[in-house]
Amino acid sequence: MIGAFITLLFCGFLTLLSCRVFSRWTSDLDPAERLGISGILGLGAVGWITFFLGMIPGGLRMGYFILGAVVVGGLTALTLRPKIDLTFGVPKGIRLAMMAAIILVAILPLTAVLAPSDMMDYDSLAYHLAVTKIWLNTGHITFLPYDHHSNFPLVVDNLYIWGQFWGGQFGAKAFSL
């Protein structure tokens, strides 16, 4: 459960950092759109960087540096003059109702994230978790001759490497949330 919490914090800090980095291209968007698009671009960038780090033997052992860089960058972006109005221009009562609705909608996928994977969760066991765990244990991304899933382009699944690094399967599956 701690791993899922760390992953969600990672995604939050990464979104703040991405809002700062991509502000030039997202400045004319609605604040909610800016948060969503920046978060997706940030996660994609980390997945892409993970691919290139994974090609270096032992490169995946830099997980704490990735985590630290995102946390420091997110905190820096948060403390600098904010470029995003996190109130979205909505009155406080409506904002609270919207947050309650989002929390209620997030409970169902959260239960799926916190439930251990079993035989009904084939994709997670076959390659989302298995291949990335093998790569994490070897320290780099490599061809696995017995698993054809290791040949798929895994830019988004590369995030599972970091989730498993700091939180096991729950940390990895939290990226789905």
Tab-separated table of N, CA and C in Angstrom:
chain	number	residue	atom	x	y	z
A	1	MET	N	0.824	-1.191	0.000
A	1	MET	CA	0.000	0.000	0.000
A	1	MET	C	0.869	1.255	0.000
A	2	ILE	N	1.994	1.185	0.686
A	2	ILE	CA	2.915	2.319	0.690
A	2	ILE	C	3.438	2.568	-0.720
A	3	GLY	N	3.689	1.486	-1.463
A	3	GLY	CA	4.175	1.627	-2.834
A	3	GLY	C	3.181	2.358	-3.719
A	4	ALA	N	1.890	2.071	-3.542
A	4	ALA	CA	0.868	2.771	-4.325
A	4	ALA	C	0.842	4.248	-3.956
A	5	PHE	N	0.997	4.545	-2.674
A	5	PHE	CA	1.023	5.942	-2.228
A	5	PHE	C	2.232	6.675	-2.813
A	6	ILE	N	3.394	6.022	-2.822
A	6	ILE	CA	4.593	6.641	-3.400
A	6	ILE	C	4.397	6.888	-4.894
A	7	THR	N	3.785	5.937	-5.588
A	7	THR	CA	3.539	6.120	-7.016
A	7	THR	C	2.598	7.286	-7.269
A	8	LEU	N	1.547	7.409	-6.478
A	8	LEU	CA	0.616	8.522	-6.659
A	8	LEU	C	1.287	9.861	-6.356
A	9	LEU	N	2.147	9.898	-5.335
A	9	LEU	CA	2.919	11.122	-5.064
A	9	LEU	C	3.865	11.430	-6.224
A	10	PHE	N	4.508	10.399	-6.752
A	10	PHE	CA	5.393	10.556	-7.904
A	10	PHE	C	4.632	11.171	-9.066
A	11	CYS	N	3.435	10.651	-9.344
A	11	CYS	CA	2.627	11.174	-10.451
A	11	CYS	C	2.216	12.618	-10.192
A	12	GLY	N	1.899	12.950	-8.941
A	12	GLY	CA	1.534	14.330	-8.610
A	12	GLY	C	2.695	15.290	-8.808
A	13	PHE	N	3.859	14.931	-8.280
A	13	PHE	CA	5.029	15.789	-8.445
A	13	PHE	C	5.441	15.888	-9.909
A	14	LEU	N	5.321	14.775	-10.635
A	14	LEU	CA	5.658	14.785	-12.057
A	14	LEU	C	4.703	15.690	-12.836
A	15	THR	N	3.439	15.705	-12.460
A	15	THR	CA	2.477	16.585	-13.121
A	15	THR	C	2.818	18.045	-12.863
A	16	LEU	N	3.178	18.370	-11.626
A	16	LEU	CA	3.574	19.751	-11.326
A	16	LEU	C	4.811	20.158	-12.116
A	17	LEU	N	5.789	19.275	-12.167
A	17	LEU	CA	7.011	19.557	-12.925
A	17	LEU	C	6.697	19.695	-14.413
A	18	SER	N	5.859	18.822	-14.934
A	18	SER	CA	5.509	18.867	-16.348
A	18	SER	C	4.726	20.125	-16.694
A	19	CYS	N	3.884	20.593	-15.774
A	19	CYS	CA	3.163	21.849	-16.015
A	19	CYS	C	4.146	22.981	-16.228
A	20	ARG	N	5.231	22.975	-15.472
A	20	ARG	CA	6.249	24.012	-15.590
A	20	ARG	C	7.031	23.848	-16.894
A	21	VAL	N	7.409	22.605	-17.210
A	21	VAL	CA	8.225	22.349	-18.395
A	21	VAL	C	7.443	22.607	-19.678
A	22	PHE	N	6.187	22.155	-19.725
A	22	PHE	CA	5.390	22.272	-20.943
A	22	PHE	C	4.499	23.509	-20.957
A	23	SER	N	4.762	24.479	-20.097
A	23	SER	CA	3.893	25.658	-19.998
A	23	SER	C	3.883	26.472	-21.291
A	24	ARG	N	4.958	26.450	-22.031
A	24	ARG	CA	5.019	27.199	-23.283
A	24	ARG	C	3.972	26.700	-24.281
A	25	TRP	N	3.734	25.384	-24.302
A	25	TRP	CA	2.830	24.804	-25.270
A	25	TRP	C	1.409	24.620	-24.739
A	26	THR	N	1.235	24.697	-23.428
A	26	THR	CA	-0.095	24.463	-22.861
A	26	THR	C	-0.677	25.708	-22.208
A	27	SER	N	-0.081	26.871	-22.423
A	27	SER	CA	-0.514	28.077	-21.717
A	27	SER	C	-1.907	28.542	-22.124
A	28	ASP	N	-2.352	28.223	-23.314
A	28	ASP	CA	-3.668	28.685	-23.754
A	28	ASP	C	-4.785	27.702	-23.419
A	29	LEU	N	-4.467	26.625	-22.699
A	29	LEU	CA	-5.467	25.625	-22.336
A	29	LEU	C	-6.143	25.969	-21.016
A	30	ASP	N	-7.295	25.363	-20.808
A	30	ASP	CA	-7.988	25.433	-19.534
A	30	ASP	C	-7.082	24.802	-18.464
A	31	PRO	N	-7.101	25.287	-17.218
A	31	PRO	CA	-6.214	24.725	-16.194
A	31	PRO	C	-6.370	23.211	-15.987
A	32	ALA	N	-7.579	22.699	-16.065
A	32	ALA	CA	-7.771	21.257	-15.906
A	32	ALA	C	-7.155	20.498	-17.075
A	33	GLU	N	-7.324	21.027	-18.288
A	33	GLU	CA	-6.697	20.403	-19.456
A	33	GLU	C	-5.180	20.453	-19.345
A	34	ARG	N	-4.667	21.567	-18.865
A	34	ARG	CA	-3.219	21.718	-18.719
A	34	ARG	C	-2.664	20.689	-17.749
A	35	LEU	N	-3.359	20.469	-16.634
A	35	LEU	CA	-2.906	19.459	-15.669
A	35	LEU	C	-2.919	18.070	-16.292
A	36	GLY	N	-4.017	17.725	-16.965
A	36	GLY	CA	-4.124	16.394	-17.555
A	36	GLY	C	-3.103	16.137	-18.643
A	37	ILE	N	-2.978	17.080	-19.554
A	37	ILE	CA	-2.033	16.902	-20.660
A	37	ILE	C	-0.598	16.912	-20.149
A	38	SER	N	-0.296	17.783	-19.200
A	38	SER	CA	1.065	17.819	-18.644
A	38	SER	C	1.392	16.528	-17.922
A	39	GLY	N	0.436	15.986	-17.191
A	39	GLY	CA	0.674	14.719	-16.499
A	39	GLY	C	0.943	13.587	-17.471
A	40	ILE	N	0.153	13.509	-18.534
A	40	ILE	CA	0.341	12.450	-19.529
A	40	ILE	C	1.683	12.609	-20.245
A	41	LEU	N	2.022	13.840	-20.623
A	41	LEU	CA	3.314	14.070	-21.284
A	41	LEU	C	4.477	13.742	-20.349
A	42	GLY	N	4.341	14.090	-19.073
A	42	GLY	CA	5.401	13.783	-18.106
A	42	GLY	C	5.593	12.285	-17.932
A	43	LEU	N	4.489	11.544	-17.802
A	43	LEU	CA	4.606	10.091	-17.659
A	43	LEU	C	5.201	9.463	-18.920
A	44	GLY	N	4.791	9.954	-20.079
A	44	GLY	CA	5.374	9.446	-21.320
A	44	GLY	C	6.865	9.733	-21.409
A	45	ALA	N	7.266	10.918	-20.969
A	45	ALA	CA	8.687	11.270	-20.989
A	45	ALA	C	9.493	10.379	-20.047
A	46	VAL	N	8.961	10.100	-18.861
A	46	VAL	CA	9.670	9.217	-17.927
A	46	VAL	C	9.756	7.807	-18.504
A	47	GLY	N	8.695	7.336	-19.156
A	47	GLY	CA	8.744	6.019	-19.792
A	47	GLY	C	9.786	5.953	-20.891
A	48	TRP	N	9.891	7.029	-21.668
A	48	TRP	CA	10.882	7.079	-22.733
A	48	TRP	C	12.298	7.141	-22.179
A	49	ILE	N	12.512	7.966	-21.160
A	49	ILE	CA	13.824	8.053	-20.519
A	49	ILE	C	14.201	6.708	-19.917
A	50	THR	N	13.223	6.013	-19.354
A	50	THR	CA	13.467	4.696	-18.770
A	50	THR	C	13.958	3.719	-19.837
A	51	PHE	N	13.390	3.802	-21.027
A	51	PHE	CA	13.844	2.926	-22.104
A	51	PHE	C	15.330	3.138	-22.383
A	52	PHE	N	15.737	4.394	-22.523
A	52	PHE	CA	17.145	4.664	-22.837
A	52	PHE	C	18.056	4.340	-21.654
A	53	LEU	N	17.599	4.581	-20.426
A	53	LEU	CA	18.381	4.163	-19.257
A	53	LEU	C	18.488	2.645	-19.196
A	54	GLY	N	17.398	1.965	-19.568
A	54	GLY	CA	17.386	0.516	-19.522
A	54	GLY	C	18.302	-0.135	-20.535
A	55	MET	N	18.652	0.568	-21.566
A	55	MET	CA	19.578	0.028	-22.550
A	55	MET	C	21.017	0.016	-22.026
A	56	ILE	N	21.289	0.795	-20.994
A	56	ILE	CA	22.617	0.827	-20.381
A	56	ILE	C	22.683	-0.294	-19.342
A	57	PRO	N	23.666	-1.182	-19.413
A	57	PRO	CA	23.769	-2.222	-18.375
A	57	PRO	C	23.871	-1.588	-16.981
A	58	GLY	N	22.973	-1.972	-16.110
A	58	GLY	CA	22.936	-1.416	-14.762
A	58	GLY	C	22.215	-0.084	-14.674
A	59	GLY	N	21.670	0.393	-15.781
A	59	GLY	CA	21.032	1.704	-15.801
A	59	GLY	C	19.765	1.789	-14.982
A	60	LEU	N	19.072	0.663	-14.818
A	60	LEU	CA	17.834	0.684	-14.049
A	60	LEU	C	18.081	0.750	-12.543
A	61	ARG	N	19.309	0.705	-12.142
A	61	ARG	CA	19.616	0.817	-10.712
A	61	ARG	C	19.625	2.273	-10.252
A	62	MET	N	19.303	3.194	-11.155
A	62	MET	CA	19.264	4.621	-10.820
A	62	MET	C	17.870	5.067	-10.381
A	63	GLY	N	17.055	4.167	-9.884
A	63	GLY	CA	15.673	4.466	-9.538
A	63	GLY	C	15.515	5.562	-8.514
A	64	TYR	N	16.379	5.586	-7.512
A	64	TYR	CA	16.264	6.622	-6.486
A	64	TYR	C	16.608	7.994	-7.041
A	65	PHE	N	17.484	8.048	-8.035
A	65	PHE	CA	17.802	9.335	-8.661
A	65	PHE	C	16.604	9.862	-9.453
A	66	ILE	N	15.911	8.955	-10.157
A	66	ILE	CA	14.713	9.348	-10.903
A	66	ILE	C	13.654	9.865	-9.935
A	67	LEU	N	13.413	9.115	-8.878
A	67	LEU	CA	12.417	9.504	-7.877
A	67	LEU	C	12.796	10.835	-7.241
A	68	GLY	N	14.047	10.981	-6.854
A	68	GLY	CA	14.506	12.221	-6.234
A	68	GLY	C	14.420	13.412	-7.166
A	69	ALA	N	14.787	13.219	-8.426
A	69	ALA	CA	14.735	14.323	-9.390
A	69	ALA	C	13.309	14.790	-9.608
A	70	VAL	N	12.376	13.865	-9.696
A	70	VAL	CA	10.975	14.245	-9.908
A	70	VAL	C	10.418	14.944	-8.673
A	71	VAL	N	10.742	14.448	-7.484
A	71	VAL	CA	10.244	15.078	-6.257
A	71	VAL	C	10.825	16.478	-6.102
A	72	VAL	N	12.123	16.631	-6.303
A	72	VAL	CA	12.744	17.954	-6.189
A	72	VAL	C	12.203	18.897	-7.264
A	73	GLY	N	12.079	18.406	-8.488
A	73	GLY	CA	11.529	19.236	-9.561
A	73	GLY	C	10.086	19.630	-9.297
A	74	GLY	N	9.279	18.700	-8.790
A	74	GLY	CA	7.888	19.010	-8.476
A	74	GLY	C	7.759	20.007	-7.343
A	75	LEU	N	8.583	19.841	-6.306
A	75	LEU	CA	8.553	20.794	-5.196
A	75	LEU	C	9.029	22.168	-5.637
A	76	THR	N	10.025	22.198	-6.487
A	76	THR	CA	10.502	23.475	-7.022
A	76	THR	C	9.422	24.155	-7.845
A	77	ALA	N	8.750	23.383	-8.697
A	77	ALA	CA	7.674	23.951	-9.512
A	77	ALA	C	6.522	24.436	-8.639
A	78	LEU	N	6.292	23.758	-7.520
A	78	LEU	CA	5.216	24.153	-6.615
A	78	LEU	C	5.556	25.436	-5.867
A	79	THR	N	6.824	25.611	-5.504
A	79	THR	CA	7.211	26.788	-4.724
A	79	THR	C	7.432	28.023	-5.587
A	80	LEU	N	7.726	27.826	-6.860
A	80	LEU	CA	7.888	28.984	-7.740
A	80	LEU	C	6.533	29.622	-7.995
A	81	ARG	N	6.556	30.788	-8.563
A	81	ARG	CA	5.318	31.492	-8.875
A	81	ARG	C	4.415	30.564	-9.677
A	82	PRO	N	3.244	30.212	-9.139
A	82	PRO	CA	2.394	29.249	-9.842
A	82	PRO	C	1.860	29.811	-11.154
A	83	LYS	N	1.902	28.986	-12.178
A	83	LYS	CA	1.352	29.361	-13.470
A	83	LYS	C	-0.022	28.741	-13.674
A	84	ILE	N	-0.485	27.992	-12.683
A	84	ILE	CA	-1.763	27.308	-12.797
A	84	ILE	C	-2.651	27.741	-11.652
A	85	ASP	N	-3.897	28.051	-11.973
A	85	ASP	CA	-4.895	28.341	-10.955
A	85	ASP	C	-5.552	27.019	-10.590
A	86	LEU	N	-5.139	26.444	-9.444
A	86	LEU	CA	-5.661	25.147	-9.049
A	86	LEU	C	-7.100	25.215	-8.553
A	87	THR	N	-7.668	26.414	-8.461
A	87	THR	CA	-9.078	26.524	-8.099
A	87	THR	C	-9.962	26.384	-9.317
A	88	PHE	N	-9.391	26.471	-10.522
A	88	PHE	CA	-10.086	26.320	-11.791
A	88	PHE	C	-11.199	27.350	-11.963
A	89	GLY	N	-11.187	28.428	-11.182
A	89	GLY	CA	-12.201	29.462	-11.303
A	89	GLY	C	-13.594	29.009	-10.896
A	90	VAL	N	-13.672	27.982	-10.061
A	90	VAL	CA	-14.955	27.415	-9.637
A	90	VAL	C	-15.177	27.768	-8.168
A	91	PRO	N	-16.399	28.106	-7.764
A	91	PRO	CA	-16.665	28.404	-6.358
A	91	PRO	C	-16.317	27.223	-5.451
A	92	LYS	N	-16.014	27.522	-4.186
A	92	LYS	CA	-15.504	26.519	-3.257
A	92	LYS	C	-16.469	25.346	-3.059
A	93	GLY	N	-17.754	25.599	-2.934
A	93	GLY	CA	-18.716	24.520	-2.723
A	93	GLY	C	-18.753	23.542	-3.879
A	94	ILE	N	-18.702	24.070	-5.089
A	94	ILE	CA	-18.710	23.205	-6.269
A	94	ILE	C	-17.392	22.447	-6.377
A	95	ARG	N	-16.279	23.099	-6.033
A	95	ARG	CA	-14.976	22.417	-6.047
A	95	ARG	C	-14.986	21.236	-5.098
A	96	LEU	N	-15.535	21.415	-3.895
A	96	LEU	CA	-15.592	20.320	-2.928
A	96	LEU	C	-16.462	19.179	-3.441
A	97	ALA	N	-17.574	19.503	-4.075
A	97	ALA	CA	-18.440	18.465	-4.637
A	97	ALA	C	-17.725	17.726	-5.765
A	98	MET	N	-16.972	18.452	-6.589
A	98	MET	CA	-16.231	17.817	-7.674
A	98	MET	C	-15.138	16.900	-7.117
A	99	MET	N	-14.442	17.343	-6.082
A	99	MET	CA	-13.406	16.501	-5.472
A	99	MET	C	-14.012	15.245	-4.854
A	100	ALA	N	-15.180	15.380	-4.211
A	100	ALA	CA	-15.854	14.213	-3.641
A	100	ALA	C	-16.240	13.227	-4.741
A	101	ALA	N	-16.724	13.740	-5.874
A	101	ALA	CA	-17.088	12.865	-6.991
A	101	ALA	C	-15.867	12.153	-7.554
A	102	ILE	N	-14.756	12.868	-7.676
A	102	ILE	CA	-13.528	12.256	-8.185
A	102	ILE	C	-13.034	11.175	-7.237
A	103	ILE	N	-13.095	11.430	-5.948
A	103	ILE	CA	-12.665	10.433	-4.962
A	103	ILE	C	-13.555	9.201	-5.028
A	104	LEU	N	-14.856	9.400	-5.145
A	104	LEU	CA	-15.766	8.253	-5.251
A	104	LEU	C	-15.504	7.436	-6.508
A	105	VAL	N	-15.242	8.108	-7.617
A	105	VAL	CA	-14.966	7.403	-8.874
A	105	VAL	C	-13.619	6.680	-8.798
A	106	ALA	N	-12.668	7.193	-8.032
A	106	ALA	CA	-11.339	6.591	-7.938
A	106	ALA	C	-11.294	5.397	-6.995
A	107	ILE	N	-12.323	5.178	-6.200
A	107	ILE	CA	-12.296	4.073	-5.235
A	107	ILE	C	-12.281	2.721	-5.937
A	108	LEU	N	-13.052	2.565	-7.008
A	108	LEU	CA	-13.097	1.274	-7.703
A	108	LEU	C	-11.747	0.890	-8.300
A	109	PRO	N	-11.091	1.765	-9.077
A	109	PRO	CA	-9.766	1.365	-9.565
A	109	PRO	C	-8.738	1.231	-8.448
A	110	LEU	N	-8.927	1.964	-7.350
A	110	LEU	CA	-7.997	1.831	-6.235
A	110	LEU	C	-8.076	0.441	-5.622
A	111	THR	N	-9.276	-0.123	-5.544
A	111	THR	CA	-9.384	-1.486	-5.022
A	111	THR	C	-8.705	-2.482	-5.955
A	112	ALA	N	-8.774	-2.241	-7.263
A	112	ALA	CA	-8.076	-3.118	-8.211
A	112	ALA	C	-6.558	-2.983	-8.067
A	113	VAL	N	-6.090	-1.779	-7.781
A	113	VAL	CA	-4.649	-1.558	-7.600
A	113	VAL	C	-4.149	-2.256	-6.341
A	114	LEU	N	-4.939	-2.197	-5.272
A	114	LEU	CA	-4.497	-2.743	-3.991
A	114	LEU	C	-4.764	-4.243	-3.853
A	115	ALA	N	-5.489	-4.839	-4.785
A	115	ALA	CA	-5.731	-6.282	-4.749
A	115	ALA	C	-4.559	-7.006	-5.394
A	116	PRO	N	-4.098	-8.093	-4.789
A	116	PRO	CA	-3.009	-8.845	-5.413
A	116	PRO	C	-3.447	-9.434	-6.750
A	117	SER	N	-2.537	-9.494	-7.692
A	117	SER	CA	-2.843	-10.079	-8.996
A	117	SER	C	-3.012	-11.584	-8.840
A	118	ASP	N	-4.026	-12.117	-9.521
A	118	ASP	CA	-4.251	-13.552	-9.499
A	118	ASP	C	-4.365	-14.064	-10.938
A	119	MET	N	-4.807	-15.272	-11.112
A	119	MET	CA	-4.863	-15.873	-12.444
A	119	MET	C	-5.881	-15.187	-13.364
A	120	MET	N	-6.819	-14.429	-12.807
A	120	MET	CA	-7.785	-13.711	-13.627
A	120	MET	C	-7.175	-12.446	-14.231
A	121	ASP	N	-6.014	-12.080	-13.784
A	121	ASP	CA	-5.332	-10.868	-14.220
A	121	ASP	C	-4.145	-11.271	-15.104
A	122	TYR	N	-4.431	-11.922	-16.226
A	122	TYR	CA	-3.390	-12.514	-17.065
A	122	TYR	C	-2.372	-11.500	-17.562
A	123	ASP	N	-2.846	-10.375	-18.090
A	123	ASP	CA	-1.914	-9.401	-18.663
A	123	ASP	C	-0.901	-8.912	-17.636
A	124	SER	N	-1.371	-8.626	-16.449
A	124	SER	CA	-0.442	-8.148	-15.412
A	124	SER	C	0.593	-9.199	-15.085
A	125	LEU	N	0.150	-10.433	-14.911
A	125	LEU	CA	1.087	-11.492	-14.540
A	125	LEU	C	2.003	-11.878	-15.694
A	126	ALA	N	1.478	-11.881	-16.918
A	126	ALA	CA	2.261	-12.362	-18.061
A	126	ALA	C	3.347	-11.396	-18.473
A	127	TYR	N	3.016	-10.106	-18.548
A	127	TYR	CA	4.075	-9.215	-19.015
A	127	TYR	C	4.132	-7.876	-18.317
A	128	HIS	N	3.039	-7.289	-17.885
A	128	HIS	CA	3.147	-5.976	-17.242
A	128	HIS	C	4.045	-6.051	-16.008
A	129	LEU	N	3.850	-7.062	-15.193
A	129	LEU	CA	4.656	-7.194	-13.979
A	129	LEU	C	5.853	-8.118	-14.163
A	130	ALA	N	5.658	-9.209	-14.894
A	130	ALA	CA	6.726	-10.211	-14.996
A	130	ALA	C	7.945	-9.705	-15.761
A	131	VAL	N	7.717	-9.165	-16.942
A	131	VAL	CA	8.846	-8.718	-17.764
A	131	VAL	C	9.585	-7.574	-17.085
A	132	THR	N	8.829	-6.608	-16.559
A	132	THR	CA	9.499	-5.468	-15.921
A	132	THR	C	10.236	-5.880	-14.653
A	133	LYS	N	9.735	-6.880	-13.937
A	133	LYS	CA	10.449	-7.345	-12.744
A	133	LYS	C	11.761	-8.034	-13.121
A	134	ILE	N	11.731	-8.788	-14.190
A	134	ILE	CA	12.965	-9.443	-14.650
A	134	ILE	C	13.983	-8.380	-15.063
A	135	TRP	N	13.522	-7.375	-15.800
A	135	TRP	CA	14.433	-6.301	-16.197
A	135	TRP	C	14.984	-5.565	-14.987
A	136	LEU	N	14.148	-5.315	-14.004
A	136	LEU	CA	14.600	-4.624	-12.794
A	136	LEU	C	15.634	-5.461	-12.059
A	137	ASN	N	15.416	-6.768	-11.985
A	137	ASN	CA	16.371	-7.638	-11.293
A	137	ASN	C	17.694	-7.758	-12.053
A	138	THR	N	17.653	-7.713	-13.394
A	138	THR	CA	18.908	-7.782	-14.158
A	138	THR	C	19.580	-6.412	-14.255
A	139	GLY	N	18.836	-5.348	-14.001
A	139	GLY	CA	19.424	-4.016	-14.015
A	139	GLY	C	19.346	-3.293	-15.343
A	140	HIS	N	18.832	-3.960	-16.375
A	140	HIS	CA	18.679	-3.311	-17.672
A	140	HIS	C	17.631	-4.038	-18.503
A	141	ILE	N	17.180	-3.377	-19.556
A	141	ILE	CA	16.192	-3.961	-20.457
A	141	ILE	C	16.928	-4.872	-21.426
A	142	THR	N	16.459	-6.089	-21.527
A	142	THR	CA	17.124	-7.072	-22.363
A	142	THR	C	16.100	-7.958	-23.048
A	143	PHE	N	16.506	-8.626	-24.085
A	143	PHE	CA	15.654	-9.579	-24.781
A	143	PHE	C	15.467	-10.812	-23.914
A	144	LEU	N	14.227	-11.252	-23.787
A	144	LEU	CA	13.929	-12.482	-23.054
A	144	LEU	C	13.459	-13.517	-24.079
A	145	PRO	N	14.287	-14.500	-24.406
A	145	PRO	CA	13.949	-15.422	-25.491
A	145	PRO	C	12.701	-16.261	-25.223
A	146	TYR	N	12.326	-16.445	-23.986
A	146	TYR	CA	11.173	-17.276	-23.644
A	146	TYR	C	9.878	-16.471	-23.490
A	147	ASP	N	9.943	-15.152	-23.662
A	147	ASP	CA	8.745	-14.329	-23.487
A	147	ASP	C	8.676	-13.297	-24.610
A	148	HIS	N	7.761	-13.503	-25.549
A	148	HIS	CA	7.665	-12.597	-26.685
A	148	HIS	C	7.166	-11.215	-26.287
A	149	HIS	N	6.587	-11.079	-25.101
A	149	HIS	CA	6.110	-9.775	-24.643
A	149	HIS	C	7.260	-8.792	-24.418
A	150	SER	N	8.461	-9.301	-24.236
A	150	SER	CA	9.596	-8.404	-24.011
A	150	SER	C	9.987	-7.665	-25.280
A	151	ASN	N	9.423	-8.040	-26.425
A	151	ASN	CA	9.713	-7.361	-27.684
A	151	ASN	C	8.721	-6.252	-27.998
A	152	PHE	N	7.665	-6.117	-27.203
A	152	PHE	CA	6.653	-5.096	-27.452
A	152	PHE	C	7.193	-3.730	-27.053
A	153	PRO	N	6.758	-2.665	-27.728
A	153	PRO	CA	7.172	-1.321	-27.280
A	153	PRO	C	6.480	-0.997	-25.961
A	154	LEU	N	7.255	-0.812	-24.929
A	154	LEU	CA	6.720	-0.694	-23.581
A	154	LEU	C	6.978	0.677	-22.967
A	155	VAL	N	6.734	1.751	-23.686
A	155	VAL	CA	7.037	3.070	-23.133
A	155	VAL	C	6.224	3.321	-21.861
A	156	VAL	N	4.935	3.039	-21.912
A	156	VAL	CA	4.112	3.256	-20.719
A	156	VAL	C	4.374	2.166	-19.691
A	157	ASP	N	4.572	0.932	-20.147
A	157	ASP	CA	4.867	-0.141	-19.197
A	157	ASP	C	6.225	0.029	-18.525
A	158	ASN	N	7.099	0.832	-19.109
A	158	ASN	CA	8.374	1.098	-18.445
A	158	ASN	C	8.162	1.780	-17.101
A	159	LEU	N	7.045	2.450	-16.928
A	159	LEU	CA	6.728	3.049	-15.625
A	159	LEU	C	6.574	1.969	-14.560
A	160	TYR	N	6.124	0.784	-14.972
A	160	TYR	CA	5.978	-0.315	-14.018
A	160	TYR	C	7.321	-0.692	-13.396
A	161	ILE	N	8.407	-0.463	-14.121
A	161	ILE	CA	9.736	-0.752	-13.563
A	161	ILE	C	9.945	0.071	-12.306
A	162	TRP	N	9.624	1.381	-12.391
A	162	TRP	CA	9.846	2.245	-11.235
A	162	TRP	C	8.851	1.932	-10.127
A	163	GLY	N	7.613	1.623	-10.485
A	163	GLY	CA	6.637	1.256	-9.466
A	163	GLY	C	7.064	0.020	-8.697
A	164	GLN	N	7.610	-0.967	-9.411
A	164	GLN	CA	8.111	-2.157	-8.722
A	164	GLN	C	9.377	-1.853	-7.934
A	165	PHE	N	10.135	-0.896	-8.402
A	165	PHE	CA	11.369	-0.534	-7.708
A	165	PHE	C	11.074	-0.036	-6.299
A	166	TRP	N	10.056	0.836	-6.163
A	166	TRP	CA	9.804	1.401	-4.835
A	166	TRP	C	8.573	0.833	-4.141
A	167	GLY	N	7.800	-0.029	-4.820
A	167	GLY	CA	6.600	-0.494	-4.133
A	167	GLY	C	6.037	-1.819	-4.563
A	168	GLY	N	6.812	-2.663	-5.231
A	168	GLY	CA	6.308	-3.956	-5.638
A	168	GLY	C	5.164	-3.843	-6.622
A	169	GLN	N	4.329	-4.856	-6.659
A	169	GLN	CA	3.238	-4.859	-7.634
A	169	GLN	C	2.223	-3.776	-7.370
A	170	PHE	N	2.032	-3.388	-6.117
A	170	PHE	CA	1.062	-2.338	-5.817
A	170	PHE	C	1.558	-0.976	-6.315
A	171	GLY	N	2.847	-0.741	-6.188
A	171	GLY	CA	3.421	0.494	-6.722
A	171	GLY	C	3.355	0.542	-8.235
A	172	ALA	N	3.552	-0.622	-8.871
A	172	ALA	CA	3.498	-0.676	-10.329
A	172	ALA	C	2.063	-0.498	-10.835
A	173	LYS	N	1.139	-1.194	-10.210
A	173	LYS	CA	-0.251	-1.122	-10.662
A	173	LYS	C	-0.881	0.229	-10.380
A	174	ALA	N	-0.319	1.019	-9.479
A	174	ALA	CA	-0.870	2.341	-9.167
A	174	ALA	C	-0.736	3.288	-10.348
A	175	PHE	N	0.177	3.027	-11.278
A	175	PHE	CA	0.256	3.869	-12.480
A	175	PHE	C	-1.014	3.755	-13.305
A	176	SER	N	-1.723	2.642	-13.207
A	176	SER	CA	-3.001	2.501	-13.924
A	176	SER	C	-4.063	3.429	-13.359
A	177	LEU	N	-3.996	3.687	-12.087
A	177	LEU	CA	-4.974	4.580	-11.450
A	177	LEU	C	-4.803	5.991	-11.953
